[in-house]
């Protein structure tokens, strides 16, 4: 079965406020336009319900109207490119080009030709003259994703372009005037990179006029439930083009497993996990085992393993409680250096007698 189409770069912004049980996100679009799909990347949506993201988006919309540089920081998969596009579409430049450049994806020997353009014959393989990304962004917005990957020599020239508002193509001596707004994003700590000599201090301060830091998904639990709801609804909608497909629903255990996952890959990992789980699920129900398989067995925190168990012939609550007690008794004694009194305090138990009673109630194989 082919994968469902996914959102194109002209994204739409969602503010989910009241997720429903059926996973229908249609009530939460708030009049914003649903974009066409092109199947090139994970959904370009900013779905949020947490106070920190509401504040961030409100400030981003305010900054969008001001033609200053913007630096967006955050881990991979948090939606830095989505925020950049939102700023562009909310700005006076919205009807002009939005040029997105992944600085980490360009070979070092071609970075300057790609950014600044080149003349015919400027280097081997340059059979035609070409405008660079900066010239293509004229009157619009240039978004440099993963700007921390740029070589220092290129950073110097980029700084000059930003300051002088003109670009000189590789192999040329004639400057060309350009009018663009620059947005940049990074998953690195650029101040630390500056201290290590890997990023220019002057370029950092030129870019860091307005700075936004998108928190990782693990730090905004309120958004996770909303994202799960919206993504399941989106995938269901897009999969309906396939004959015989039935809308999927998550079991409570599957949802619990998702809510307890650490999501080191952030929103991108969440979407792809849900997509895989739905593709692999049988009938119209996505169970916790489908989620576990879709996660490839990585980064699942212990509570999710316990809470994600399905009822069945082999299910025994006492076995699960024993596993939990076994884990924490061992951890407490290990961290206390074998001191039972300290271990008792670490476990939050009132006294050593209670400690012993717990061990009798849930036999602990480690002692």
mmCIF file of C-alpha atoms in Angstrom:
data_model
loop_
_atom_site.group_PDB
_atom_site.id
_atom_site.type_symbol
_atom_site.label_atom_id
_atom_site.label_comp_id
_atom_site.label_asym_id
_atom_site.label_seq_id
_atom_site.Cartn_x
_atom_site.Cartn_y
_atom_site.Cartn_z
ATOM 1 C CA UNK A 1 0.000 0.000 0.000
ATOM 2 C CA UNK A 2 1.511 3.386 -0.957
ATOM 3 C CA UNK A 3 2.029 5.980 1.714
ATOM 4 C CA UNK A 4 -0.619 8.688 2.073
ATOM 5 C CA UNK A 5 0.213 12.109 0.684
ATOM 6 C CA UNK A 6 1.515 14.664 3.151
ATOM 7 C CA UNK A 7 1.406 18.420 3.647
ATOM 8 C CA UNK A 8 3.187 20.698 1.233
ATOM 9 C CA UNK A 9 5.449 23.588 2.262
ATOM 10 C CA UNK A 10 2.492 26.018 2.276
ATOM 11 C CA UNK A 11 1.466 24.805 5.715
ATOM 12 C CA UNK A 12 -1.519 25.619 7.847
ATOM 13 C CA UNK A 13 -1.399 26.497 11.527
ATOM 14 C CA UNK A 14 -3.533 24.792 14.149
ATOM 15 C CA UNK A 15 -4.342 25.809 17.701
ATOM 16 C CA UNK A 16 -5.966 22.748 19.228
ATOM 17 C CA UNK A 17 -7.926 23.558 22.370
ATOM 18 C CA UNK A 18 -10.359 20.717 23.029
ATOM 19 C CA UNK A 19 -9.280 17.332 21.592
ATOM 20 C CA UNK A 20 -12.209 14.948 21.238
ATOM 21 C CA UNK A 21 -12.264 11.198 21.767
ATOM 22 C CA UNK A 22 -12.793 10.326 18.120
ATOM 23 C CA UNK A 23 -9.607 11.951 16.829
ATOM 24 C CA UNK A 24 -11.493 14.383 14.576
ATOM 25 C CA UNK A 25 -9.403 17.533 14.327
ATOM 26 C CA UNK A 26 -11.721 19.401 11.971
ATOM 27 C CA UNK A 27 -13.164 21.566 14.740
ATOM 28 C CA UNK A 28 -9.744 22.941 15.600
ATOM 29 C CA UNK A 29 -8.622 24.479 12.303
ATOM 30 C CA UNK A 30 -10.076 27.872 13.215
ATOM 31 C CA UNK A 31 -10.651 28.981 9.644
ATOM 32 C CA UNK A 32 -7.081 28.463 8.487
ATOM 33 C CA UNK A 33 -6.648 27.048 5.016
ATOM 34 C CA UNK A 34 -5.867 23.394 4.481
ATOM 35 C CA UNK A 35 -2.870 23.153 2.167
ATOM 36 C CA UNK A 36 -2.398 20.717 -0.731
ATOM 37 C CA UNK A 37 -0.226 17.644 -0.251
ATOM 38 C CA UNK A 38 2.870 16.603 -2.179
ATOM 39 C CA UNK A 39 4.229 13.632 -0.206
ATOM 40 C CA UNK A 40 7.689 15.107 0.331
ATOM 41 C CA UNK A 41 7.921 15.456 4.109
ATOM 42 C CA UNK A 42 6.130 14.989 7.389
ATOM 43 C CA UNK A 43 3.112 17.269 8.022
ATOM 44 C CA UNK A 44 3.991 20.942 8.108
ATOM 45 C CA UNK A 45 1.605 21.949 10.878
ATOM 46 C CA UNK A 46 2.115 23.833 14.073
ATOM 47 C CA UNK A 47 -0.197 22.004 16.458
ATOM 48 C CA UNK A 48 -0.091 23.314 19.998
ATOM 49 C CA UNK A 49 -2.055 23.542 23.200
ATOM 50 C CA UNK A 50 0.659 24.344 25.756
ATOM 51 C CA UNK A 51 1.085 27.802 27.308
ATOM 52 C CA UNK A 52 4.715 28.016 26.179
ATOM 53 C CA UNK A 53 3.781 27.426 22.528
ATOM 54 C CA UNK A 54 0.825 29.808 22.672
ATOM 55 C CA UNK A 55 3.185 32.523 23.895
ATOM 56 C CA UNK A 56 5.793 31.648 21.275
ATOM 57 C CA UNK A 57 3.292 31.782 18.399
ATOM 58 C CA UNK A 58 1.780 35.038 19.628
ATOM 59 C CA UNK A 59 5.214 36.659 19.724
ATOM 60 C CA UNK A 60 6.152 35.187 16.352
ATOM 61 C CA UNK A 61 3.077 36.739 14.749
ATOM 62 C CA UNK A 62 4.038 40.078 16.274
ATOM 63 C CA UNK A 63 7.634 39.823 15.034
ATOM 64 C CA UNK A 64 6.433 38.740 11.584
ATOM 65 C CA UNK A 65 5.218 42.263 10.885
ATOM 66 C CA UNK A 66 8.647 43.713 11.679
ATOM 67 C CA UNK A 67 11.263 43.215 8.972
ATOM 68 C CA UNK A 68 14.080 42.085 11.283
ATOM 69 C CA UNK A 69 16.237 38.929 11.171
ATOM 70 C CA UNK A 70 14.961 35.980 13.211
ATOM 71 C CA UNK A 71 16.916 33.085 14.718
ATOM 72 C CA UNK A 72 14.960 29.916 15.551
ATOM 73 C CA UNK A 73 16.550 27.346 17.859
ATOM 74 C CA UNK A 74 15.430 23.834 18.732
ATOM 75 C CA UNK A 75 16.093 20.142 18.363
ATOM 76 C CA UNK A 76 15.588 18.388 15.039
ATOM 77 C CA UNK A 77 11.942 17.649 14.336
ATOM 78 C CA UNK A 78 10.451 20.366 16.559
ATOM 79 C CA UNK A 79 9.056 22.394 13.651
ATOM 80 C CA UNK A 80 11.589 25.180 13.167
ATOM 81 C CA UNK A 81 10.855 25.317 9.439
ATOM 82 C CA UNK A 82 7.122 25.515 10.133
ATOM 83 C CA UNK A 83 7.597 28.516 12.399
ATOM 84 C CA UNK A 84 9.775 30.167 9.749
ATOM 85 C CA UNK A 85 7.075 29.703 7.111
ATOM 86 C CA UNK A 86 4.459 31.056 9.492
ATOM 87 C CA UNK A 87 6.529 34.201 10.028
ATOM 88 C CA UNK A 88 6.928 34.643 6.267
ATOM 89 C CA UNK A 89 3.209 34.155 5.538
ATOM 90 C CA UNK A 90 2.274 36.626 8.282
ATOM 91 C CA UNK A 91 4.685 39.274 6.971
ATOM 92 C CA UNK A 92 4.459 41.970 4.305
ATOM 93 C CA UNK A 93 6.599 39.706 2.087
ATOM 94 C CA UNK A 94 4.025 36.900 2.009
ATOM 95 C CA UNK A 95 3.307 37.314 -1.724
ATOM 96 C CA UNK A 96 6.983 37.016 -2.628
ATOM 97 C CA UNK A 97 9.306 33.976 -2.603
ATOM 98 C CA UNK A 98 10.068 31.944 0.484
ATOM 99 C CA UNK A 99 13.404 30.273 -0.247
ATOM 100 C CA UNK A 100 14.323 27.464 2.140
ATOM 101 C CA UNK A 101 17.939 26.283 2.152
ATOM 102 C CA UNK A 102 19.200 23.330 4.185
ATOM 103 C CA UNK A 103 22.786 24.415 4.795
ATOM 104 C CA UNK A 104 23.763 20.975 6.050
ATOM 105 C CA UNK A 105 22.690 19.285 2.820
ATOM 106 C CA UNK A 106 24.994 21.235 0.481
ATOM 107 C CA UNK A 107 28.550 19.944 -0.132
ATOM 108 C CA UNK A 108 31.081 22.379 1.316
ATOM 109 C CA UNK A 109 32.713 23.023 -2.065
ATOM 110 C CA UNK A 110 29.357 24.098 -3.551
ATOM 111 C CA UNK A 111 27.915 26.161 -0.692
ATOM 112 C CA UNK A 112 28.968 29.559 -2.037
ATOM 113 C CA UNK A 113 27.865 28.808 -5.588
ATOM 114 C CA UNK A 114 24.474 27.661 -4.296
ATOM 115 C CA UNK A 115 23.976 30.669 -2.023
ATOM 116 C CA UNK A 116 25.521 33.464 -4.062
ATOM 117 C CA UNK A 117 25.128 32.093 -7.586
ATOM 118 C CA UNK A 118 27.866 31.645 -10.170
ATOM 119 C CA UNK A 119 28.950 32.761 -13.611
ATOM 120 C CA UNK A 120 29.362 30.445 -16.557
ATOM 121 C CA UNK A 121 32.743 28.721 -16.338
ATOM 122 C CA UNK A 122 33.355 29.840 -12.750
ATOM 123 C CA UNK A 123 34.327 26.273 -11.871
ATOM 124 C CA UNK A 124 34.349 22.830 -13.432
ATOM 125 C CA UNK A 125 30.782 21.896 -14.294
ATOM 126 C CA UNK A 126 29.456 25.468 -14.350
ATOM 127 C CA UNK A 127 28.278 25.279 -17.963
ATOM 128 C CA UNK A 128 25.658 27.966 -17.402
ATOM 129 C CA UNK A 129 25.368 31.029 -15.185
ATOM 130 C CA UNK A 130 22.964 30.569 -12.289
ATOM 131 C CA UNK A 131 21.289 32.771 -9.729
ATOM 132 C CA UNK A 132 21.921 31.672 -6.166
ATOM 133 C CA UNK A 133 19.347 31.180 -3.447
ATOM 134 C CA UNK A 134 19.905 34.709 -2.158
ATOM 135 C CA UNK A 135 19.046 36.287 -5.507
ATOM 136 C CA UNK A 136 16.009 34.021 -5.806
ATOM 137 C CA UNK A 137 14.771 35.340 -2.456
ATOM 138 C CA UNK A 138 14.726 38.939 -3.725
ATOM 139 C CA UNK A 139 11.697 40.803 -2.308
ATOM 140 C CA UNK A 140 10.887 37.725 -0.223
ATOM 141 C CA UNK A 141 12.325 35.672 2.634
ATOM 142 C CA UNK A 142 15.508 33.598 2.783
ATOM 143 C CA UNK A 143 15.359 30.802 5.357
ATOM 144 C CA UNK A 144 18.722 29.232 6.171
ATOM 145 C CA UNK A 145 18.005 26.001 8.006
ATOM 146 C CA UNK A 146 20.858 24.489 10.050
ATOM 147 C CA UNK A 147 22.918 27.632 9.600
ATOM 148 C CA UNK A 148 25.455 26.308 12.097
ATOM 149 C CA UNK A 149 26.695 23.953 9.367
ATOM 150 C CA UNK A 150 28.022 26.779 7.183
ATOM 151 C CA UNK A 151 31.829 26.953 6.812
ATOM 152 C CA UNK A 152 33.471 29.972 8.474
ATOM 153 C CA UNK A 153 34.644 31.296 5.103
ATOM 154 C CA UNK A 154 31.049 31.342 3.867
ATOM 155 C CA UNK A 155 29.835 32.961 7.084
ATOM 156 C CA UNK A 156 32.099 35.958 6.392
ATOM 157 C CA UNK A 157 30.610 36.451 2.930
ATOM 158 C CA UNK A 158 27.062 35.934 4.159
ATOM 159 C CA UNK A 159 27.568 38.625 6.792
ATOM 160 C CA UNK A 160 28.674 41.037 4.079
ATOM 161 C CA UNK A 161 25.592 40.243 1.996
ATOM 162 C CA UNK A 162 23.314 40.915 4.973
ATOM 163 C CA UNK A 163 25.062 44.181 5.797
ATOM 164 C CA UNK A 164 25.488 45.546 2.282
ATOM 165 C CA UNK A 165 22.305 44.123 0.755
ATOM 166 C CA UNK A 166 24.199 43.014 -2.310
ATOM 167 C CA UNK A 167 25.553 39.705 -3.547
ATOM 168 C CA UNK A 168 28.479 38.876 -5.824
ATOM 169 C CA UNK A 169 28.194 35.623 -7.750
ATOM 170 C CA UNK A 170 31.142 33.227 -7.813
ATOM 171 C CA UNK A 171 33.313 34.179 -10.787
ATOM 172 C CA UNK A 172 31.927 37.727 -10.980
ATOM 173 C CA UNK A 173 33.139 41.112 -9.759
ATOM 174 C CA UNK A 174 29.814 42.887 -10.168
ATOM 175 C CA UNK A 175 27.580 43.191 -7.094
ATOM 176 C CA UNK A 176 23.837 42.740 -7.444
ATOM 177 C CA UNK A 177 21.427 44.534 -5.132
ATOM 178 C CA UNK A 178 19.072 42.248 -3.232
ATOM 179 C CA UNK A 179 16.174 42.926 -0.887
ATOM 180 C CA UNK A 180 15.291 40.019 1.385
ATOM 181 C CA UNK A 181 14.480 39.155 4.967
ATOM 182 C CA UNK A 182 16.666 36.507 6.565
ATOM 183 C CA UNK A 183 15.418 33.827 8.926
ATOM 184 C CA UNK A 184 17.806 31.197 10.269
ATOM 185 C CA UNK A 185 17.419 28.012 12.281
ATOM 186 C CA UNK A 186 19.767 25.685 14.106
ATOM 187 C CA UNK A 187 19.752 22.649 16.370
ATOM 188 C CA UNK A 188 23.107 23.729 17.801
ATOM 189 C CA UNK A 189 23.925 26.071 20.673
ATOM 190 C CA UNK A 190 25.338 28.891 18.540
ATOM 191 C CA UNK A 191 26.749 30.810 21.504
ATOM 192 C CA UNK A 192 28.729 27.711 22.402
ATOM 193 C CA UNK A 193 29.786 27.396 18.774
ATOM 194 C CA UNK A 194 30.973 31.022 18.903
ATOM 195 C CA UNK A 195 33.060 30.313 22.015
ATOM 196 C CA UNK A 196 34.639 27.347 20.238
ATOM 197 C CA UNK A 197 35.466 29.389 17.167
ATOM 198 C CA UNK A 198 33.057 27.483 14.918
ATOM 199 C CA UNK A 199 30.597 30.309 14.346
ATOM 200 C CA UNK A 200 31.307 33.990 13.857
ATOM 201 C CA UNK A 201 30.306 36.232 16.735
ATOM 202 C CA UNK A 202 29.394 39.125 14.425
ATOM 203 C CA UNK A 203 27.133 36.943 12.284
ATOM 204 C CA UNK A 204 25.445 35.517 15.380
ATOM 205 C CA UNK A 205 24.556 38.967 16.679
ATOM 206 C CA UNK A 206 23.422 40.077 13.233
ATOM 207 C CA UNK A 207 20.977 37.150 13.112
ATOM 208 C CA UNK A 208 19.873 37.054 16.755
ATOM 209 C CA UNK A 209 17.649 40.133 16.694
ATOM 210 C CA UNK A 210 14.540 38.104 17.491
ATOM 211 C CA UNK A 211 15.271 34.661 18.933
ATOM 212 C CA UNK A 212 12.730 31.855 19.340
ATOM 213 C CA UNK A 213 13.506 28.552 21.039
ATOM 214 C CA UNK A 214 11.027 25.759 20.314
ATOM 215 C CA UNK A 215 10.940 23.325 23.256
ATOM 216 C CA UNK A 216 11.303 19.602 22.528
ATOM 217 C CA UNK A 217 8.105 17.587 22.557
ATOM 218 C CA UNK A 218 9.006 15.869 25.844
ATOM 219 C CA UNK A 219 8.796 19.274 27.571
ATOM 220 C CA UNK A 220 5.295 20.122 26.346
ATOM 221 C CA UNK A 221 3.069 17.235 27.299
ATOM 222 C CA UNK A 222 -0.064 19.296 26.654
ATOM 223 C CA UNK A 223 0.790 19.387 22.955
ATOM 224 C CA UNK A 224 1.360 15.655 22.668
ATOM 225 C CA UNK A 225 -2.288 14.633 23.072
ATOM 226 C CA UNK A 226 -3.331 17.283 20.557
ATOM 227 C CA UNK A 227 -0.695 16.157 18.056
ATOM 228 C CA UNK A 228 -1.757 12.512 18.362
ATOM 229 C CA UNK A 229 -5.374 13.460 17.757
ATOM 230 C CA UNK A 230 -4.650 15.658 14.758
ATOM 231 C CA UNK A 231 -2.177 13.281 13.123
ATOM 232 C CA UNK A 232 -4.485 10.255 13.424
ATOM 233 C CA UNK A 233 -7.282 12.317 11.887
ATOM 234 C CA UNK A 234 -5.022 13.484 9.046
ATOM 235 C CA UNK A 235 -3.707 10.007 8.253
ATOM 236 C CA UNK A 236 -7.224 8.564 8.304
ATOM 237 C CA UNK A 237 -8.433 11.249 5.917
ATOM 238 C CA UNK A 238 -5.595 10.710 3.474
ATOM 239 C CA UNK A 239 -5.768 6.912 3.560
ATOM 240 C CA UNK A 240 -9.458 6.888 2.612
ATOM 241 C CA UNK A 241 -8.441 7.160 -1.061
ATOM 242 C CA UNK A 242 -7.359 3.503 -0.813
ATOM 243 C CA UNK A 243 -10.175 1.050 -1.507
ATOM 244 C CA UNK A 244 -11.261 -0.860 1.558
ATOM 245 C CA UNK A 245 -9.469 1.331 4.074
ATOM 246 C CA UNK A 246 -11.349 1.841 7.336
ATOM 247 C CA UNK A 247 -10.658 4.690 9.715
ATOM 248 C CA UNK A 248 -8.397 3.637 12.570
ATOM 249 C CA UNK A 249 -8.853 4.396 16.250
ATOM 250 C CA UNK A 250 -6.277 4.078 19.004
ATOM 251 C CA UNK A 251 -6.942 1.857 21.987
ATOM 252 C CA UNK A 252 -6.485 3.469 25.387
ATOM 253 C CA UNK A 253 -3.343 1.389 25.902
ATOM 254 C CA UNK A 254 -1.924 2.525 22.564
ATOM 255 C CA UNK A 255 -2.586 6.153 23.457
ATOM 256 C CA UNK A 256 -0.988 5.681 26.883
ATOM 257 C CA UNK A 257 2.088 4.177 25.274
ATOM 258 C CA UNK A 258 2.402 7.186 22.966
ATOM 259 C CA UNK A 259 1.971 9.619 25.857
ATOM 260 C CA UNK A 260 4.791 7.962 27.829
ATOM 261 C CA UNK A 261 7.298 7.851 25.000
ATOM 262 C CA UNK A 262 10.291 10.189 25.181
ATOM 263 C CA UNK A 263 10.096 11.259 21.478
ATOM 264 C CA UNK A 264 13.768 12.127 20.904
ATOM 265 C CA UNK A 265 12.873 12.707 17.245
ATOM 266 C CA UNK A 266 10.099 15.086 18.319
ATOM 267 C CA UNK A 267 7.132 15.783 16.029
ATOM 268 C CA UNK A 268 8.641 14.077 13.001
ATOM 269 C CA UNK A 269 9.158 10.856 14.965
ATOM 270 C CA UNK A 270 5.623 11.003 16.370
ATOM 271 C CA UNK A 271 4.016 11.392 12.950
ATOM 272 C CA UNK A 272 6.067 8.646 11.324
ATOM 273 C CA UNK A 273 5.382 6.295 14.247
ATOM 274 C CA UNK A 274 1.635 6.849 13.929
ATOM 275 C CA UNK A 275 1.803 6.385 10.170
ATOM 276 C CA UNK A 276 3.665 3.072 10.499
ATOM 277 C CA UNK A 277 1.351 1.845 13.249
ATOM 278 C CA UNK A 278 -1.747 2.617 11.186
ATOM 279 C CA UNK A 279 -0.283 0.934 8.105
ATOM 280 C CA UNK A 280 0.505 -2.220 10.099
ATOM 281 C CA UNK A 281 -2.680 -2.354 12.181
ATOM 282 C CA UNK A 282 -5.447 -4.839 11.444
ATOM 283 C CA UNK A 283 -9.130 -3.978 11.125
ATOM 284 C CA UNK A 284 -9.879 -0.499 12.463
ATOM 285 C CA UNK A 285 -8.042 -0.604 15.794
ATOM 286 C CA UNK A 286 -4.456 0.440 16.511
ATOM 287 C CA UNK A 287 -3.239 -1.515 19.532
ATOM 288 C CA UNK A 288 -0.244 -0.976 21.766
ATOM 289 C CA UNK A 289 1.626 -3.791 19.996
ATOM 290 C CA UNK A 290 1.270 -1.864 16.712
ATOM 291 C CA UNK A 291 2.749 1.210 18.383
ATOM 292 C CA UNK A 292 5.592 -0.801 19.909
ATOM 293 C CA UNK A 293 6.491 -2.296 16.536
ATOM 294 C CA UNK A 294 6.307 1.127 14.897
ATOM 295 C CA UNK A 295 8.712 2.528 17.492
ATOM 296 C CA UNK A 296 11.321 -0.102 16.562
ATOM 297 C CA UNK A 297 11.617 -0.924 20.277
ATOM 298 C CA UNK A 298 13.652 2.194 21.112
ATOM 299 C CA UNK A 299 13.372 5.034 23.609
ATOM 300 C CA UNK A 300 10.327 3.617 25.417
ATOM 301 C CA UNK A 301 10.386 4.691 29.043
ATOM 302 C CA UNK A 302 9.602 1.930 31.591
ATOM 303 C CA UNK A 303 6.115 3.217 32.581
ATOM 304 C CA UNK A 304 4.947 2.870 28.987
ATOM 305 C CA UNK A 305 6.011 -0.780 28.914
ATOM 306 C CA UNK A 306 3.953 -1.515 32.019
ATOM 307 C CA UNK A 307 0.978 0.696 31.190
ATOM 308 C CA UNK A 308 0.866 -0.493 27.605
ATOM 309 C CA UNK A 309 0.068 -4.133 28.434
ATOM 310 C CA UNK A 310 -3.077 -5.510 26.793
ATOM 311 C CA UNK A 311 -5.565 -7.605 28.782
ATOM 312 C CA UNK A 312 -5.400 -11.276 27.886
ATOM 313 C CA UNK A 313 -4.902 -14.802 29.175
ATOM 314 C CA UNK A 314 -1.383 -14.023 30.412
ATOM 315 C CA UNK A 315 -2.253 -10.692 32.064
ATOM 316 C CA UNK A 316 -1.632 -10.633 35.838
ATOM 317 C CA UNK A 317 -1.697 -7.386 37.784
ATOM 318 C CA UNK A 318 0.412 -8.881 40.592
ATOM 319 C CA UNK A 319 3.158 -9.723 38.089
ATOM 320 C CA UNK A 320 3.253 -6.112 36.891
ATOM 321 C CA UNK A 321 3.367 -4.748 40.440
ATOM 322 C CA UNK A 322 6.179 -7.149 41.265
ATOM 323 C CA UNK A 323 8.148 -5.923 38.234
ATOM 324 C CA UNK A 324 7.752 -2.307 39.350
ATOM 325 C CA UNK A 325 8.699 -3.089 42.959
ATOM 326 C CA UNK A 326 11.653 -5.191 41.808
ATOM 327 C CA UNK A 327 12.960 -2.358 39.660
ATOM 328 C CA UNK A 328 12.730 0.342 42.330
ATOM 329 C CA UNK A 329 13.907 -1.784 45.267
ATOM 330 C CA UNK A 330 17.049 -2.609 43.301
ATOM 331 C CA UNK A 331 17.511 1.005 42.205
ATOM 332 C CA UNK A 332 17.076 2.354 45.750
ATOM 333 C CA UNK A 333 19.567 -0.080 47.300
ATOM 334 C CA UNK A 334 22.054 0.530 44.505
ATOM 335 C CA UNK A 335 21.886 4.305 44.881
ATOM 336 C CA UNK A 336 22.002 4.088 48.694
ATOM 337 C CA UNK A 337 25.049 1.835 48.646
ATOM 338 C CA UNK A 338 23.080 -0.934 50.359
ATOM 339 C CA UNK A 339 21.933 1.293 53.238
ATOM 340 C CA UNK A 340 18.373 0.121 53.987
ATOM 341 C CA UNK A 341 17.422 3.272 55.917
ATOM 342 C CA UNK A 342 18.497 5.527 53.061
ATOM 343 C CA UNK A 343 16.834 3.219 50.526
ATOM 344 C CA UNK A 344 13.616 3.473 52.524
ATOM 345 C CA UNK A 345 13.726 7.281 52.318
ATOM 346 C CA UNK A 346 14.501 7.188 48.586
ATOM 347 C CA UNK A 347 11.422 5.034 48.034
ATOM 348 C CA UNK A 348 9.258 7.469 49.991
ATOM 349 C CA UNK A 349 8.337 4.805 52.551
ATOM 350 C CA UNK A 350 7.759 5.834 56.192
ATOM 351 C CA UNK A 351 10.119 3.303 57.808
ATOM 352 C CA UNK A 352 12.194 0.150 57.332
ATOM 353 C CA UNK A 353 9.281 -1.996 58.522
ATOM 354 C CA UNK A 354 7.183 -0.770 55.624
ATOM 355 C CA UNK A 355 10.140 -1.517 53.341
ATOM 356 C CA UNK A 356 10.182 -5.121 54.585
ATOM 357 C CA UNK A 357 6.410 -5.445 54.289
ATOM 358 C CA UNK A 358 6.542 -4.320 50.663
ATOM 359 C CA UNK A 359 9.210 -6.893 49.920
ATOM 360 C CA UNK A 360 7.044 -9.634 51.437
ATOM 361 C CA UNK A 361 3.958 -8.490 49.522
ATOM 362 C CA UNK A 362 5.844 -8.342 46.222
ATOM 363 C CA UNK A 363 8.627 -10.957 46.527
ATOM 364 C CA UNK A 364 11.845 -9.347 45.391
ATOM 365 C CA UNK A 365 14.136 -11.769 43.626
ATOM 366 C CA UNK A 366 17.226 -9.542 44.093
ATOM 367 C CA UNK A 367 17.628 -10.320 47.806
#
